[in-house]
Amino acid sequence: MFDTKTSCLMRGFVGILFGILALLLPEITLNTFKVFFWLLIILGIAILGFLAITGKGDESGIWFGLAAALLIAGVISIIYADFVAILFLLIIAAVAFYNGFTDITLSLEHPRTKYIFLPAMILFGLALLAALFYYFPGFADNLYLSIVGTLAFAFGIFSILLGLYRPGETGDDSVPVTASTTHKPGRRS
């Protein structure tokens, strides 16, 4: 789909964008995720209900069960309002840590970068988290979002650095450049 450099840059920009939004506008970010959650629940129930109606035999039971599970998740989110926020934060935390893990594995491929990027990414994330806790007393009000936003921001910065450090990869359609090994008359070797 994308080469490694473009993928690192895109993941980095998304991580930085989410990190900034989560740190500067935590309530708006949580409310946006709640709206997305409800849109996904309603759309999922509608699609799974349609598949349950049009499905044949045992297949319709599976689709109906999945629609019922989404309905139960919606009811739980009404009863426990923070369930939606924590669910989305866990999903975003998983994506942020996956991006960090992917960057770690990419940096381990190169002997020079594994000793630079790996400790720097971890230390920068922890130092940024400690500095924000120390200098901003209201930082702990939205603890989950603050931690996930800070780590997404830190991993995003290092994903961009890793993407800029890696040269672009050649695709299958490019012609490799090789030196000519044939002897040309009139030239001395």
Coordinates of N, CA and C in Angstrom, one line a residue:
M1 N 0.8 -1.2 0.0 CA 0.0 0.0 0.0 C 0.9 1.3 0.0
F2 N 1.6 1.5 1.1 CA 2.5 2.6 1.2 C 3.9 2.1 1.5
D3 N 4.9 2.8 1.0 CA 6.2 2.4 1.4 C 6.5 2.7 2.9
T4 N 7.5 2.3 3.4 CA 7.8 2.4 4.9 C 8.0 3.9 5.3
K5 N 8.6 4.7 4.4 CA 8.8 6.1 4.7 C 7.5 6.8 4.8
T6 N 6.6 6.6 3.8 CA 5.3 7.3 3.8 C 4.5 6.9 5.0
S7 N 4.5 5.6 5.3 CA 3.7 5.0 6.4 C 4.2 5.6 7.7
C8 N 5.5 5.7 7.9 CA 6.0 6.3 9.2 C 5.6 7.8 9.3
L9 N 5.7 8.5 8.2 CA 5.3 9.9 8.2 C 3.8 10.1 8.5
M10 N 3.0 9.3 7.9 CA 1.5 9.4 8.1 C 1.2 9.1 9.5
R11 N 1.8 8.0 10.1 CA 1.5 7.6 11.4 C 2.0 8.7 12.4
G12 N 3.1 9.3 12.1 CA 3.6 10.4 12.9 C 2.7 11.6 12.9
F13 N 2.2 12.0 11.8 CA 1.4 13.2 11.7 C 0.0 12.9 12.5
V14 N -0.5 11.7 12.3 CA -1.7 11.3 13.0 C -1.5 11.3 14.5
G15 N -0.4 10.7 15.0 CA 0.0 10.7 16.4 C 0.1 12.1 17.0
I16 N 0.8 12.9 16.3 CA 1.0 14.3 16.7 C -0.3 15.0 16.8
L17 N -1.1 14.9 15.8 CA -2.5 15.6 15.7 C -3.3 15.1 16.9
F18 N -3.4 13.8 17.1 CA -4.2 13.3 18.2 C -3.6 13.7 19.5
G19 N -2.3 13.7 19.7 CA -1.7 14.1 20.9 C -2.0 15.5 21.3
I20 N -1.9 16.4 20.3 CA -2.2 17.8 20.5 C -3.6 18.0 20.9
L21 N -4.5 17.4 20.1 CA -6.0 17.5 20.5 C -6.3 16.9 21.8
A22 N -5.7 15.8 22.2 CA -6.0 15.2 23.5 C -5.4 16.0 24.6
L23 N -4.3 16.7 24.4 CA -3.7 17.5 25.5 C -4.3 18.9 25.6
L24 N -4.7 19.5 24.5 CA -5.2 20.9 24.5 C -6.7 20.9 24.7
L25 N -7.4 20.0 24.1 CA -8.9 20.0 24.1 C -9.4 18.7 24.6
P26 N -9.2 18.3 25.8 CA -9.6 16.9 26.2 C -11.1 16.7 26.2
E27 N -11.9 17.6 26.6 CA -13.4 17.4 26.7 C -13.9 17.3 25.3
I28 N -13.5 18.2 24.4 CA -14.0 18.1 23.0 C -13.6 16.8 22.3
T29 N -12.3 16.4 22.6 CA -11.9 15.1 22.0 C -12.7 14.0 22.5
L30 N -13.0 13.9 23.8 CA -13.8 12.8 24.4 C -15.2 12.9 23.8
N31 N -15.8 14.1 23.7 CA -17.2 14.2 23.1 C -17.2 13.8 21.7
T32 N -16.2 14.1 20.9 CA -16.1 13.7 19.5 C -16.0 12.2 19.4
F33 N -15.3 11.5 20.3 CA -15.2 10.1 20.3 C -16.5 9.4 20.7
K34 N -17.2 10.1 21.6 CA -18.6 9.6 22.0 C -19.5 9.6 20.8
V35 N -19.5 10.7 20.0 CA -20.3 10.8 18.9 C -19.9 9.8 17.8
F36 N -18.6 9.6 17.6 CA -18.2 8.5 16.7 C -18.6 7.2 17.1
F37 N -18.6 6.9 18.4 CA -19.0 5.6 19.0 C -20.4 5.4 18.7
W38 N -21.3 6.4 18.9 CA -22.7 6.2 18.7 C -23.0 6.0 17.2
L39 N -22.3 6.8 16.4 CA -22.5 6.6 14.9 C -22.1 5.2 14.5
L40 N -21.0 4.7 15.0 CA -20.6 3.3 14.7 C -21.6 2.3 15.2
I41 N -22.1 2.5 16.4 CA -23.1 1.6 17.0 C -24.3 1.5 16.2
I42 N -24.9 2.7 15.8 CA -26.1 2.7 15.0 C -25.9 2.1 13.7
L43 N -24.8 2.5 13.0 CA -24.5 2.0 11.7 C -24.2 0.5 11.7
G44 N -23.5 0.0 12.8 CA -23.2 -1.4 12.9 C -24.5 -2.2 13.1
I45 N -25.4 -1.7 14.0 CA -26.7 -2.4 14.2 C -27.5 -2.5 13.0
A46 N -27.5 -1.4 12.2 CA -28.3 -1.4 11.0 C -27.7 -2.3 9.9
I47 N -26.4 -2.4 9.8 CA -25.8 -3.3 8.8 C -26.0 -4.7 9.2
L48 N -25.7 -5.0 10.5 CA -25.8 -6.4 11.0 C -27.2 -6.8 11.0
G49 N -28.2 -5.9 11.3 CA -29.6 -6.3 11.2 C -30.0 -6.6 9.8
F50 N -29.5 -5.8 8.8 CA -29.8 -6.1 7.4 C -29.3 -7.5 7.0
L51 N -28.0 -7.7 7.4 CA -27.4 -9.0 7.1 C -28.2 -10.2 7.8
A52 N -28.7 -9.9 9.0 CA -29.4 -11.0 9.7 C -30.7 -11.3 9.0
I53 N -31.4 -10.2 8.4 CA -32.7 -10.4 7.7 C -32.4 -11.1 6.4
T54 N -31.4 -10.8 5.7 CA -31.2 -11.3 4.4 C -30.3 -12.6 4.4
G55 N -29.7 -13.0 5.5 CA -28.9 -14.2 5.6 C -29.7 -15.4 5.6
K56 N -29.0 -16.5 5.3 CA -29.7 -17.8 5.1 C -29.2 -18.7 6.3
G57 N -30.2 -19.4 6.9 CA -29.8 -20.5 7.8 C -29.1 -20.0 9.1
D58 N -28.0 -20.7 9.4 CA -27.2 -20.3 10.6 C -26.5 -19.0 10.5
E59 N -26.3 -18.5 9.2 CA -25.6 -17.3 9.0 C -26.4 -16.1 9.6
S60 N -27.7 -16.1 9.5 CA -28.5 -15.0 10.1 C -28.4 -15.0 11.6
G61 N -28.3 -16.1 12.2 CA -28.1 -16.2 13.7 C -26.9 -15.5 14.1
I62 N -25.8 -15.7 13.4 CA -24.5 -15.0 13.7 C -24.6 -13.5 13.6
W63 N -25.2 -13.0 12.5 CA -25.4 -11.6 12.3 C -26.3 -11.0 13.4
F64 N -27.4 -11.7 13.7 CA -28.3 -11.3 14.8 C -27.6 -11.2 16.1
G65 N -26.7 -12.2 16.4 CA -26.0 -12.2 17.7 C -25.0 -11.0 17.7
L66 N -24.3 -10.7 16.6 CA -23.4 -9.5 16.6 C -24.2 -8.2 16.8
A67 N -25.4 -8.1 16.1 CA -26.2 -6.9 16.3 C -26.6 -6.8 17.8
A68 N -27.0 -7.9 18.4 CA -27.4 -7.9 19.8 C -26.2 -7.5 20.7
A69 N -25.0 -7.9 20.4 CA -23.8 -7.5 21.1 C -23.6 -6.0 21.0
L70 N -23.7 -5.5 19.8 CA -23.6 -4.0 19.7 C -24.7 -3.3 20.5
L71 N -25.9 -3.8 20.5 CA -26.9 -3.2 21.2 C -26.6 -3.2 22.7
I72 N -26.1 -4.3 23.2 CA -25.7 -4.4 24.6 C -24.6 -3.4 24.9
A73 N -23.6 -3.3 24.0 CA -22.5 -2.3 24.2 C -23.1 -0.9 24.3
G74 N -24.1 -0.6 23.5 CA -24.8 0.7 23.5 C -25.5 0.9 24.8
V75 N -26.2 -0.1 25.3 CA -26.9 0.1 26.6 C -26.0 0.3 27.7
I76 N -24.9 -0.5 27.7 CA -23.9 -0.3 28.8 C -23.3 1.1 28.7
S77 N -23.1 1.6 27.5 CA -22.5 3.0 27.4 C -23.5 4.0 27.9
I78 N -24.8 3.7 27.8 CA -25.8 4.7 28.4 C -25.7 4.6 29.9
I79 N -25.7 3.4 30.5 CA -25.6 3.3 31.9 C -24.3 3.8 32.5
Y80 N -23.2 3.4 31.9 CA -21.9 3.9 32.3 C -21.3 4.8 31.3
A81 N -21.5 6.1 31.5 CA -21.1 7.1 30.4 C -19.6 7.1 30.1
D82 N -18.8 6.8 31.1 CA -17.4 6.8 30.9 C -16.9 5.5 30.2
F83 N -17.8 4.5 30.0 CA -17.4 3.3 29.3 C -16.9 3.6 27.9
V84 N -17.7 4.5 27.2 CA -17.3 4.8 25.9 C -16.0 5.5 25.8
A85 N -15.7 6.4 26.7 CA -14.4 7.1 26.7 C -13.3 6.2 27.0
I86 N -13.5 5.3 28.0 CA -12.4 4.4 28.3 C -12.2 3.4 27.2
L87 N -13.2 3.0 26.5 CA -13.1 2.0 25.4 C -12.3 2.6 24.3
F88 N -12.7 3.9 23.9 CA -12.0 4.5 22.8 C -10.5 4.8 23.2
L89 N -10.3 5.2 24.5 CA -8.9 5.5 24.9 C -8.1 4.2 24.9
L90 N -8.7 3.1 25.2 CA -7.9 1.8 25.1 C -7.6 1.5 23.7
I91 N -8.6 1.8 22.8 CA -8.3 1.5 21.4 C -7.2 2.4 20.8
I92 N -7.3 3.7 21.2 CA -6.3 4.6 20.7 C -4.9 4.3 21.4
A93 N -4.9 3.9 22.6 CA -3.7 3.6 23.3 C -3.1 2.3 22.6
A94 N -3.9 1.4 22.2 CA -3.4 0.2 21.5 C -2.8 0.6 20.1
V95 N -3.4 1.5 19.4 CA -2.9 2.0 18.1 C -1.6 2.8 18.4
A96 N -1.5 3.6 19.4 CA -0.3 4.4 19.7 C 0.8 3.4 20.0
F97 N 0.6 2.5 20.9 CA 1.6 1.5 21.2 C 2.0 0.6 20.1
Y98 N 1.1 0.3 19.2 CA 1.4 -0.5 18.0 C 2.3 0.3 17.1
N99 N 2.0 1.6 16.9 CA 2.8 2.5 16.1 C 4.2 2.6 16.7
G100 N 4.3 2.7 18.0 CA 5.6 2.8 18.7 C 6.3 1.5 18.5
F101 N 5.6 0.4 18.7 CA 6.3 -0.9 18.5 C 6.8 -1.1 17.1
T102 N 6.0 -0.7 16.1 CA 6.4 -0.8 14.7 C 7.6 0.1 14.5
D103 N 7.7 1.3 15.0 CA 8.8 2.1 14.9 C 10.1 1.5 15.6
I104 N 9.8 0.8 16.7 CA 10.9 0.1 17.4 C 11.5 -1.0 16.5
T105 N 10.6 -1.8 15.9 CA 11.1 -2.9 15.1 C 11.8 -2.3 13.8
L106 N 11.3 -1.2 13.3 CA 12.0 -0.6 12.1 C 13.3 -0.1 12.5
S107 N 13.4 0.5 13.7 CA 14.8 1.0 14.1 C 15.7 -0.1 14.5
L108 N 15.2 -1.3 14.9 CA 16.1 -2.4 15.2 C 16.7 -3.0 13.9
E109 N 16.1 -2.7 12.7 CA 16.6 -3.2 11.5 C 18.0 -2.6 11.1
H110 N 18.2 -1.4 11.6 CA 19.4 -0.7 11.3 C 20.3 -0.5 12.6
P111 N 21.5 -1.0 12.5 CA 22.3 -1.0 13.7 C 22.6 0.4 14.3
R112 N 22.6 1.5 13.4 CA 22.9 2.8 13.9 C 21.6 3.4 14.6
T113 N 20.4 3.1 14.1 CA 19.2 3.7 14.7 C 18.7 3.0 15.9
K114 N 19.1 1.8 16.1 CA 18.5 1.1 17.3 C 19.1 1.6 18.6
Y115 N 20.3 2.1 18.5 CA 20.9 2.7 19.8 C 20.5 4.2 20.0
I116 N 19.9 4.8 19.0 CA 19.6 6.2 19.1 C 18.1 6.3 19.3
F117 N 17.3 5.8 18.4 CA 15.8 6.0 18.4 C 15.1 5.3 19.5
L118 N 15.5 4.1 19.8 CA 14.8 3.3 20.8 C 14.9 4.0 22.2
P119 N 16.0 4.2 22.8 CA 16.1 4.8 24.1 C 15.6 6.3 24.1
A120 N 15.8 7.0 23.0 CA 15.4 8.4 22.9 C 13.8 8.5 22.9
M121 N 13.2 7.6 22.2 CA 11.7 7.6 22.1 C 11.1 7.3 23.5
I122 N 11.6 6.3 24.2 CA 11.1 6.0 25.5 C 11.4 7.1 26.5
L123 N 12.7 7.5 26.5 CA 13.0 8.6 27.5 C 12.3 9.9 27.2
F124 N 12.1 10.2 26.0 CA 11.4 11.5 25.6 C 9.9 11.4 26.1
G125 N 9.3 10.2 25.8 CA 7.9 10.1 26.2 C 7.7 10.2 27.7
L126 N 8.6 9.5 28.5 CA 8.5 9.6 29.9 C 8.9 11.0 30.5
A127 N 9.9 11.6 29.9 CA 10.3 13.0 30.3 C 9.2 14.0 30.0
L128 N 8.5 13.8 28.9 CA 7.4 14.7 28.5 C 6.2 14.5 29.5
L129 N 6.0 13.3 29.8 CA 4.9 13.0 30.7 C 5.2 13.5 32.1
A130 N 6.4 13.4 32.6 CA 6.8 13.9 33.9 C 6.7 15.4 33.9
A131 N 7.2 16.0 32.8 CA 7.2 17.5 32.8 C 5.8 18.1 32.8
L132 N 4.9 17.4 32.0 CA 3.5 17.9 32.0 C 2.8 17.7 33.3
F133 N 3.1 16.6 34.0 CA 2.5 16.4 35.3 C 3.1 17.4 36.3
Y134 N 4.3 17.8 36.2 CA 4.9 18.7 37.2 C 4.5 20.1 36.9
Y135 N 4.5 20.6 35.7 CA 4.3 22.0 35.4 C 2.8 22.3 35.2
F136 N 2.0 21.4 34.9 CA 0.6 21.7 34.7 C -0.3 20.9 35.7
P137 N -0.7 21.6 36.7 CA -1.5 20.9 37.8 C -2.8 20.3 37.3
G138 N -3.4 20.8 36.3 CA -4.7 20.3 35.8 C -4.5 19.1 34.8
F139 N -3.3 18.7 34.7 CA -3.0 17.7 33.7 C -3.6 16.3 34.1
A140 N -3.7 16.1 35.4 CA -4.2 14.8 36.0 C -5.7 14.8 36.0
D141 N -6.4 15.9 35.6 CA -7.9 15.8 35.6 C -8.4 14.8 34.6
N142 N -7.9 14.7 33.5 CA -8.2 13.7 32.5 C -7.0 12.8 32.3
L143 N -6.8 11.9 33.3 CA -5.6 11.2 33.4 C -5.4 10.2 32.2
Y144 N -6.4 9.5 31.8 CA -6.3 8.5 30.7 C -5.9 9.2 29.4
L145 N -6.7 10.3 29.2 CA -6.5 11.0 27.9 C -5.2 11.7 27.9
S146 N -4.7 12.2 29.1 CA -3.4 12.9 29.1 C -2.3 12.0 28.9
I147 N -2.3 10.8 29.4 CA -1.2 9.8 29.2 C -1.2 9.3 27.8
V148 N -2.4 9.0 27.3 CA -2.4 8.5 25.9 C -2.1 9.5 24.9
G149 N -2.5 10.8 25.1 CA -2.2 11.9 24.2 C -0.7 12.2 24.3
T150 N -0.1 12.2 25.4 CA 1.3 12.4 25.6 C 2.2 11.4 24.8
L151 N 1.8 10.1 25.1 CA 2.6 9.0 24.4 C 2.3 9.0 22.9
A152 N 1.1 9.3 22.5 CA 0.9 9.4 21.0 C 1.7 10.5 20.4
F153 N 1.8 11.7 21.1 CA 2.5 12.8 20.6 C 4.0 12.4 20.5
A154 N 4.5 11.8 21.6 CA 6.0 11.5 21.6 C 6.3 10.4 20.5
F155 N 5.4 9.4 20.4 CA 5.7 8.4 19.4 C 5.5 8.9 18.0
G156 N 4.6 9.9 17.9 CA 4.4 10.5 16.6 C 5.6 11.3 16.1
I157 N 6.2 12.0 17.0 CA 7.5 12.7 16.7 C 8.6 11.8 16.2
F158 N 8.7 10.7 16.9 CA 9.8 9.8 16.6 C 9.4 9.0 15.3
S159 N 8.2 8.8 15.1 CA 7.8 8.1 13.8 C 8.1 9.0 12.6
I160 N 7.9 10.3 12.8 CA 8.3 11.2 11.7 C 9.8 11.3 11.5
L161 N 10.5 11.3 12.6 CA 12.0 11.3 12.5 C 12.5 10.0 11.9
L162 N 11.9 8.9 12.2 CA 12.3 7.7 11.6 C 11.9 7.6 10.1
G163 N 10.8 8.2 9.8 CA 10.4 8.3 8.4 C 11.3 9.2 7.6
L164 N 11.7 10.3 8.2 CA 12.7 11.2 7.5 C 14.1 10.6 7.4
Y165 N 14.4 9.8 8.3 CA 15.7 9.2 8.3 C 15.9 8.1 7.3
R166 N 14.8 7.3 7.1 CA 14.8 6.2 6.2 C 14.7 6.7 4.7
P167 N 15.6 6.3 3.9 CA 15.5 6.7 2.5 C 14.3 6.0 1.8
G168 N 13.8 6.6 0.8 CA 12.6 5.9 0.1 C 13.0 4.6 -0.5
E169 N 12.1 3.6 -0.5 CA 12.4 2.3 -0.9 C 12.0 2.2 -2.4
T170 N 12.8 1.5 -3.1 CA 12.5 1.3 -4.6 C 11.4 0.3 -4.7
G171 N 10.5 0.5 -5.7 CA 9.4 -0.4 -6.0 C 9.8 -1.4 -7.0
D172 N 8.9 -2.3 -7.3 CA 9.2 -3.4 -8.3 C 9.3 -2.8 -9.7
D173 N 8.7 -1.7 -10.0 CA 8.7 -1.2 -11.3 C 9.9 -0.3 -11.7
S174 N 10.8 -0.1 -10.7 CA 11.9 0.7 -11.0 C 13.0 -0.2 -11.5
V175 N 13.9 0.4 -12.4 CA 15.0 -0.3 -13.0 C 16.2 -0.1 -12.1
P176 N 16.8 -1.2 -11.6 CA 18.0 -1.1 -10.8 C 19.2 -0.5 -11.6
V177 N 19.9 0.3 -10.9 CA 21.1 0.9 -11.5 C 22.3 0.0 -11.2
T178 N 22.9 -0.6 -12.2 CA 24.1 -1.4 -12.0 C 25.3 -0.9 -12.9
A179 N 26.4 -1.2 -12.4 CA 27.6 -0.8 -13.2 C 27.8 -1.8 -14.3
S180 N 28.3 -1.3 -15.4 CA 28.5 -2.1 -16.6 C 29.8 -2.9 -16.4
T181 N 29.8 -4.2 -16.7 CA 31.0 -5.0 -16.5 C 31.6 -5.4 -17.8
T182 N 31.0 -4.9 -18.9 CA 31.6 -5.3 -20.2 C 32.8 -4.5 -20.5
H183 N 33.7 -5.0 -21.3 CA 34.9 -4.3 -21.7 C 34.5 -3.5 -22.9
K184 N 34.9 -2.2 -22.9 CA 34.6 -1.4 -24.1 C 35.9 -1.2 -24.8
P185 N 35.9 -1.4 -26.1 CA 37.1 -1.2 -26.9 C 37.6 0.2 -26.9
G186 N 38.9 0.4 -26.9 CA 39.5 1.7 -26.9 C 39.8 2.3 -25.5
R187 N 39.4 1.6 -24.5 CA 39.6 2.1 -23.2 C 40.5 1.2 -22.4
R188 N 41.4 1.7 -21.7 CA 42.3 0.9 -20.9 C 41.7 0.7 -19.5
S189 N 41.9 -0.4 -19.0 CA 41.4 -0.7 -17.6 C 42.5 -0.5 -16.6

